[in-house]
Amino acid sequence: MSDHVSGPVGPFEPPYYAAVFTSVRGEDDDGDGTAYGETGDRLDELVAAVPGFLGMESARTPGGLGITVGYFRDEEAIKAWRSDPEHRVAQRRGRAEWYESYVVHVAKVERSHGFVRG
Amino acid sequence: MSDHVSGPVGPFEPPYYAAVFTSVRGEDDDGDGTAYGETGDRLDELVAAVPGFLGMESARTPGGLGITVGYFRDEEAIKAWRSDPEHRVAQRRGRAEWYESYVVHVAKVERSHGFVRG
């Protein structure tokens, strides 16, 4: 959930799963900015420990949309992450406090490719 | 490709396709910032005209990763977009001038859901 400045992750060997989470933060989040960041760091740790986790990446335009994509080997991995107890608490808190709106898309990656400047 | 401040698009009725494009810009892009932005605006127009285009959204952390996700009704729509002549020119220019690295994931969305603060 935190914003990484490292390169894109992957590509991985298809098939694998991608969970795309797009969100708009509330306008008045001065009070919980720290809690949001800490929760994001904790979720980063937790998701990395899920068997079948492949990688995750985030971007957030200041004042705009945030997009986080998590990559998982199979449906079992994605289900394990969705039902993680701390993640579920964060999901509820996100709806109650942090997000104006969000959309989640769960998708099976059929092909992928990457480019790195030579 | 440009950064929208509007809300997330979707969810749409599954199945549909998502093309996830994650990228890192080059450090020295003072000279072509305008061309990059103009090309992005033009691509936004072009993709919106592809039959089966559902929506697109972008986020870019300043100095960090950019993530753009395009949503399409079916494989035919995504193929039409991939092979669009102006898009292909932009892809080549991206590799030659704009991007240090990028990864593309093409995925079939199996389920999705959204939340909007009540």
CSV table of C-alpha atoms in Angstrom, one decimal:
chain,number,residue,atom,x,y,z
A,1,MET,CA,0.0,0.0,0.0
A,2,SER,CA,2.9,2.4,0.5
A,3,ASP,CA,4.5,4.0,-2.5
A,4,HIS,CA,7.6,2.3,-3.7
A,5,VAL,CA,10.1,4.0,-5.9
A,6,SER,CA,11.7,0.8,-7.2
A,7,GLY,CA,11.1,-0.5,-10.7
A,8,PRO,CA,8.1,-2.5,-11.9
A,9,VAL,CA,7.9,-6.0,-10.6
A,10,GLY,CA,7.7,-9.0,-13.0
A,11,PRO,CA,6.9,-10.1,-15.6
A,12,PHE,CA,6.2,-13.5,-14.1
A,13,GLU,CA,5.6,-16.8,-15.9
A,14,PRO,CA,1.9,-16.9,-16.8
A,15,PRO,CA,-0.6,-17.9,-15.7
A,16,TYR,CA,-0.7,-15.9,-12.5
A,17,TYR,CA,-3.1,-13.5,-10.8
A,18,ALA,CA,-3.2,-9.8,-10.5
A,19,ALA,CA,-5.4,-7.9,-7.9
A,20,VAL,CA,-5.8,-4.3,-9.1
A,21,PHE,CA,-6.9,-1.9,-6.3
A,22,THR,CA,-7.7,1.7,-7.4
A,23,SER,CA,-8.7,4.2,-4.7
A,24,VAL,CA,-9.3,7.9,-4.0
A,25,ARG,CA,-8.3,9.0,-0.5
A,26,GLY,CA,-10.6,11.3,1.6
A,27,GLU,CA,-9.8,15.0,1.4
A,28,ASP,CA,-9.4,15.4,5.2
A,29,ASP,CA,-6.8,12.8,6.2
A,30,ASP,CA,-4.5,14.9,8.3
A,31,GLY,CA,-5.5,13.1,11.4
A,32,ASP,CA,-4.9,9.6,10.2
A,33,GLY,CA,-2.0,10.0,7.8
A,34,THR,CA,0.4,8.3,10.1
A,35,ALA,CA,-1.9,5.4,10.9
A,36,TYR,CA,-2.5,5.0,7.1
A,37,GLY,CA,1.2,4.8,6.4
A,38,GLU,CA,1.9,2.5,9.3
A,39,THR,CA,-0.9,0.2,8.2
A,40,GLY,CA,0.4,0.2,4.7
A,41,ASP,CA,3.9,-0.8,5.8
A,42,ARG,CA,2.5,-3.6,8.0
A,43,LEU,CA,0.4,-4.9,5.1
A,44,ASP,CA,3.5,-4.9,2.9
A,45,GLU,CA,5.2,-7.2,5.4
A,46,LEU,CA,2.1,-9.4,5.7
A,47,VAL,CA,1.5,-9.9,2.0
A,48,ALA,CA,5.1,-10.7,1.3
A,49,ALA,CA,4.7,-13.7,3.7
A,50,VAL,CA,1.7,-15.2,1.9
A,51,PRO,CA,2.7,-18.4,0.1
A,52,GLY,CA,2.4,-17.7,-3.7
A,53,PHE,CA,2.9,-14.0,-3.4
A,54,LEU,CA,4.9,-12.8,-6.3
A,55,GLY,CA,5.2,-9.0,-5.9
A,56,MET,CA,3.3,-5.7,-5.4
A,57,GLU,CA,3.6,-2.2,-6.6
A,58,SER,CA,1.9,1.1,-6.0
A,59,ALA,CA,1.6,4.6,-7.5
A,60,ARG,CA,-0.3,7.6,-6.2
A,61,THR,CA,-0.8,10.8,-8.0
A,62,PRO,CA,-0.7,13.6,-5.4
A,63,GLY,CA,-4.3,14.7,-4.8
A,64,GLY,CA,-5.5,12.0,-7.2
A,65,LEU,CA,-5.9,8.3,-7.8
A,66,GLY,CA,-3.9,5.6,-6.2
A,67,ILE,CA,-3.3,2.3,-7.9
A,68,THR,CA,-1.8,-0.8,-6.1
A,69,VAL,CA,-1.4,-4.1,-8.0
A,70,GLY,CA,-0.6,-7.3,-6.2
A,71,TYR,CA,0.6,-10.4,-8.1
A,72,PHE,CA,0.0,-13.9,-6.9
A,73,ARG,CA,0.8,-17.4,-8.3
A,74,ASP,CA,-2.7,-18.8,-8.0
A,75,GLU,CA,-6.2,-18.3,-6.6
A,76,GLU,CA,-5.4,-19.9,-3.3
A,77,ALA,CA,-2.7,-17.3,-2.6
A,78,ILE,CA,-5.1,-14.4,-3.5
A,79,LYS,CA,-7.8,-16.0,-1.2
A,80,ALA,CA,-5.3,-16.3,1.6
A,81,TRP,CA,-4.4,-12.7,1.3
A,82,ARG,CA,-8.0,-11.5,1.1
A,83,SER,CA,-8.9,-13.4,4.3
A,84,ASP,CA,-5.8,-12.4,6.3
A,85,PRO,CA,-7.2,-11.2,9.7
A,86,GLU,CA,-5.1,-8.0,9.8
A,87,HIS,CA,-5.8,-7.3,6.2
A,88,ARG,CA,-9.5,-7.6,6.9
A,89,VAL,CA,-9.3,-5.1,9.7
A,90,ALA,CA,-7.5,-2.7,7.4
A,91,GLN,CA,-10.2,-3.2,4.7
A,92,ARG,CA,-12.9,-2.2,7.2
A,93,ARG,CA,-10.8,0.8,8.4
A,94,GLY,CA,-10.3,1.8,4.8
A,95,ARG,CA,-14.0,2.0,4.2
A,96,ALA,CA,-14.7,3.7,7.5
A,97,GLU,CA,-11.9,6.3,7.4
A,98,TRP,CA,-9.5,6.4,4.5
A,99,TYR,CA,-11.2,6.0,1.1
A,100,GLU,CA,-13.8,8.0,-0.7
A,101,SER,CA,-14.1,5.2,-3.2
A,102,TYR,CA,-12.2,2.2,-4.5
A,103,VAL,CA,-12.6,-0.6,-7.0
A,104,VAL,CA,-10.9,-4.0,-6.9
A,105,HIS,CA,-10.4,-6.1,-10.0
A,106,VAL,CA,-9.2,-9.7,-9.7
A,107,ALA,CA,-7.7,-11.0,-12.9
A,108,LYS,CA,-5.8,-14.0,-14.4
A,109,VAL,CA,-2.7,-12.8,-16.3
A,110,GLU,CA,-2.5,-14.6,-19.6
A,111,ARG,CA,0.6,-12.9,-20.9
A,112,SER,CA,3.2,-10.4,-19.9
A,113,HIS,CA,6.4,-8.8,-21.1
A,114,GLY,CA,9.0,-6.3,-19.9
A,115,PHE,CA,11.5,-3.8,-21.2
A,116,VAL,CA,14.7,-2.6,-19.5
A,117,ARG,CA,16.8,0.1,-21.2
A,118,GLY,CA,20.0,-1.6,-22.4
B,1,MET,CA,-1.3,7.7,-20.1
B,2,SER,CA,-1.9,11.2,-18.5
B,3,ASP,CA,-2.7,11.4,-14.8
B,4,HIS,CA,-6.4,11.7,-14.2
B,5,VAL,CA,-7.7,13.0,-10.9
B,6,SER,CA,-11.1,11.5,-11.3
B,7,GLY,CA,-12.3,8.5,-9.4
B,8,PRO,CA,-11.6,4.9,-10.2
B,9,VAL,CA,-13.3,3.5,-13.3
B,10,GLY,CA,-15.5,0.4,-13.1
B,11,PRO,CA,-16.2,-2.1,-11.8
B,12,PHE,CA,-17.5,-3.6,-15.0
B,13,GLU,CA,-19.5,-6.8,-15.6
B,14,PRO,CA,-17.0,-9.8,-15.8
B,15,PRO,CA,-15.4,-11.2,-17.8
B,16,TYR,CA,-13.4,-8.3,-19.2
B,17,TYR,CA,-9.7,-7.6,-19.8
B,18,ALA,CA,-7.3,-5.4,-18.0
B,19,ALA,CA,-3.9,-4.3,-19.4
B,20,VAL,CA,-1.6,-3.2,-16.6
B,21,PHE,CA,1.3,-1.0,-17.7
B,22,THR,CA,3.9,-0.2,-15.0
B,23,SER,CA,6.8,2.1,-15.9
B,24,VAL,CA,9.7,4.1,-14.6
B,25,ARG,CA,10.5,7.3,-16.5
B,26,GLY,CA,14.0,8.3,-17.4
B,27,GLU,CA,15.7,10.7,-15.0
B,28,ASP,CA,16.5,13.3,-17.7
B,29,ASP,CA,13.2,14.0,-19.4
B,30,ASP,CA,13.2,17.8,-19.2
B,31,GLY,CA,13.5,18.0,-23.0
B,32,ASP,CA,10.6,15.8,-23.9
B,33,GLY,CA,8.2,16.4,-21.1
B,34,THR,CA,5.8,18.3,-23.4
B,35,ALA,CA,5.9,15.6,-26.1
B,36,TYR,CA,5.3,12.9,-23.5
B,37,GLY,CA,2.3,14.7,-22.2
B,38,GLU,CA,0.9,15.5,-25.6
B,39,THR,CA,1.4,12.0,-26.7
B,40,GLY,CA,-0.5,10.8,-23.6
B,41,ASP,CA,-3.4,13.1,-24.3
B,42,ARG,CA,-3.6,11.9,-27.9
B,43,LEU,CA,-3.5,8.2,-26.8
B,44,ASP,CA,-6.3,8.9,-24.3
B,45,GLU,CA,-8.4,10.1,-27.2
B,46,LEU,CA,-7.4,7.2,-29.4
B,47,VAL,CA,-8.0,4.4,-26.9
B,48,ALA,CA,-11.5,5.9,-26.0
B,49,ALA,CA,-12.5,5.3,-29.7
B,50,VAL,CA,-11.5,1.6,-29.7
B,51,PRO,CA,-14.7,-0.6,-29.9
B,52,GLY,CA,-14.9,-2.5,-26.6
B,53,PHE,CA,-12.9,0.1,-24.6
B,54,LEU,CA,-14.3,0.3,-21.1
B,55,GLY,CA,-12.1,2.8,-19.3
B,56,MET,CA,-8.5,3.7,-18.3
B,57,GLU,CA,-6.8,5.1,-15.2
B,58,SER,CA,-3.3,6.2,-14.3
B,59,ALA,CA,-1.3,7.1,-11.2
B,60,ARG,CA,2.3,8.2,-11.0
B,61,THR,CA,4.2,8.8,-7.8
B,62,PRO,CA,6.5,11.8,-8.4
B,63,GLY,CA,10.0,10.5,-9.0
B,64,GLY,CA,8.7,6.9,-8.9
B,65,LEU,CA,6.6,4.3,-10.6
B,66,GLY,CA,3.7,5.0,-12.9
B,67,ILE,CA,0.8,2.6,-13.3
B,68,THR,CA,-1.8,2.8,-16.1
B,69,VAL,CA,-4.6,0.2,-16.3
B,70,GLY,CA,-6.8,0.0,-19.4
B,71,TYR,CA,-10.0,-2.0,-19.3
B,72,PHE,CA,-11.4,-3.7,-22.4
B,73,ARG,CA,-14.5,-5.9,-23.1
B,74,ASP,CA,-12.7,-8.7,-24.9
B,75,GLU,CA,-9.4,-9.8,-26.5
B,76,GLU,CA,-10.4,-8.3,-29.8
B,77,ALA,CA,-10.5,-4.8,-28.3
B,78,ILE,CA,-7.2,-5.2,-26.6
B,79,LYS,CA,-5.6,-6.5,-29.8
B,80,ALA,CA,-7.1,-3.5,-31.8
B,81,TRP,CA,-5.5,-1.1,-29.2
B,82,ARG,CA,-2.1,-2.9,-29.2
B,83,SER,CA,-1.9,-2.7,-33.0
B,84,ASP,CA,-3.2,0.9,-33.4
B,85,PRO,CA,-0.6,2.7,-35.7
B,86,GLU,CA,-0.2,5.8,-33.5
B,87,HIS,CA,0.0,3.7,-30.4
B,88,ARG,CA,2.7,1.6,-32.0
B,89,VAL,CA,4.7,4.7,-32.8
B,90,ALA,CA,4.3,5.8,-29.1
B,91,GLN,CA,5.4,2.4,-27.9
B,92,ARG,CA,8.6,2.7,-30.0
B,93,ARG,CA,9.2,6.2,-28.7
B,94,GLY,CA,8.6,5.1,-25.2
B,95,ARG,CA,11.4,2.5,-25.5
B,96,ALA,CA,13.8,4.9,-27.2
B,97,GLU,CA,13.2,8.0,-25.1
B,98,TRP,CA,10.8,7.9,-22.2
B,99,TYR,CA,11.1,4.8,-20.1
B,100,GLU,CA,13.9,3.3,-18.1
B,101,SER,CA,11.8,0.1,-17.8
B,102,TYR,CA,8.3,-1.1,-18.0
B,103,VAL,CA,6.2,-4.3,-17.7
B,104,VAL,CA,2.9,-5.1,-19.3
B,105,HIS,CA,0.5,-7.6,-17.9
B,106,VAL,CA,-2.6,-8.6,-19.9
B,107,ALA,CA,-5.2,-10.3,-17.7
B,108,LYS,CA,-8.8,-11.5,-17.8
B,109,VAL,CA,-10.8,-10.1,-15.0
B,110,GLU,CA,-12.9,-12.7,-13.2
B,111,ARG,CA,-14.5,-10.6,-10.5
B,112,SER,CA,-14.6,-7.1,-9.3
B,113,HIS,CA,-16.3,-4.9,-6.8
B,114,GLY,CA,-16.4,-1.3,-5.8
B,115,PHE,CA,-17.0,0.9,-2.8
B,116,VAL,CA,-18.3,4.5,-2.7
B,117,ARG,CA,-18.6,6.4,0.6
B,118,GLY,CA,-22.3,6.7,1.4
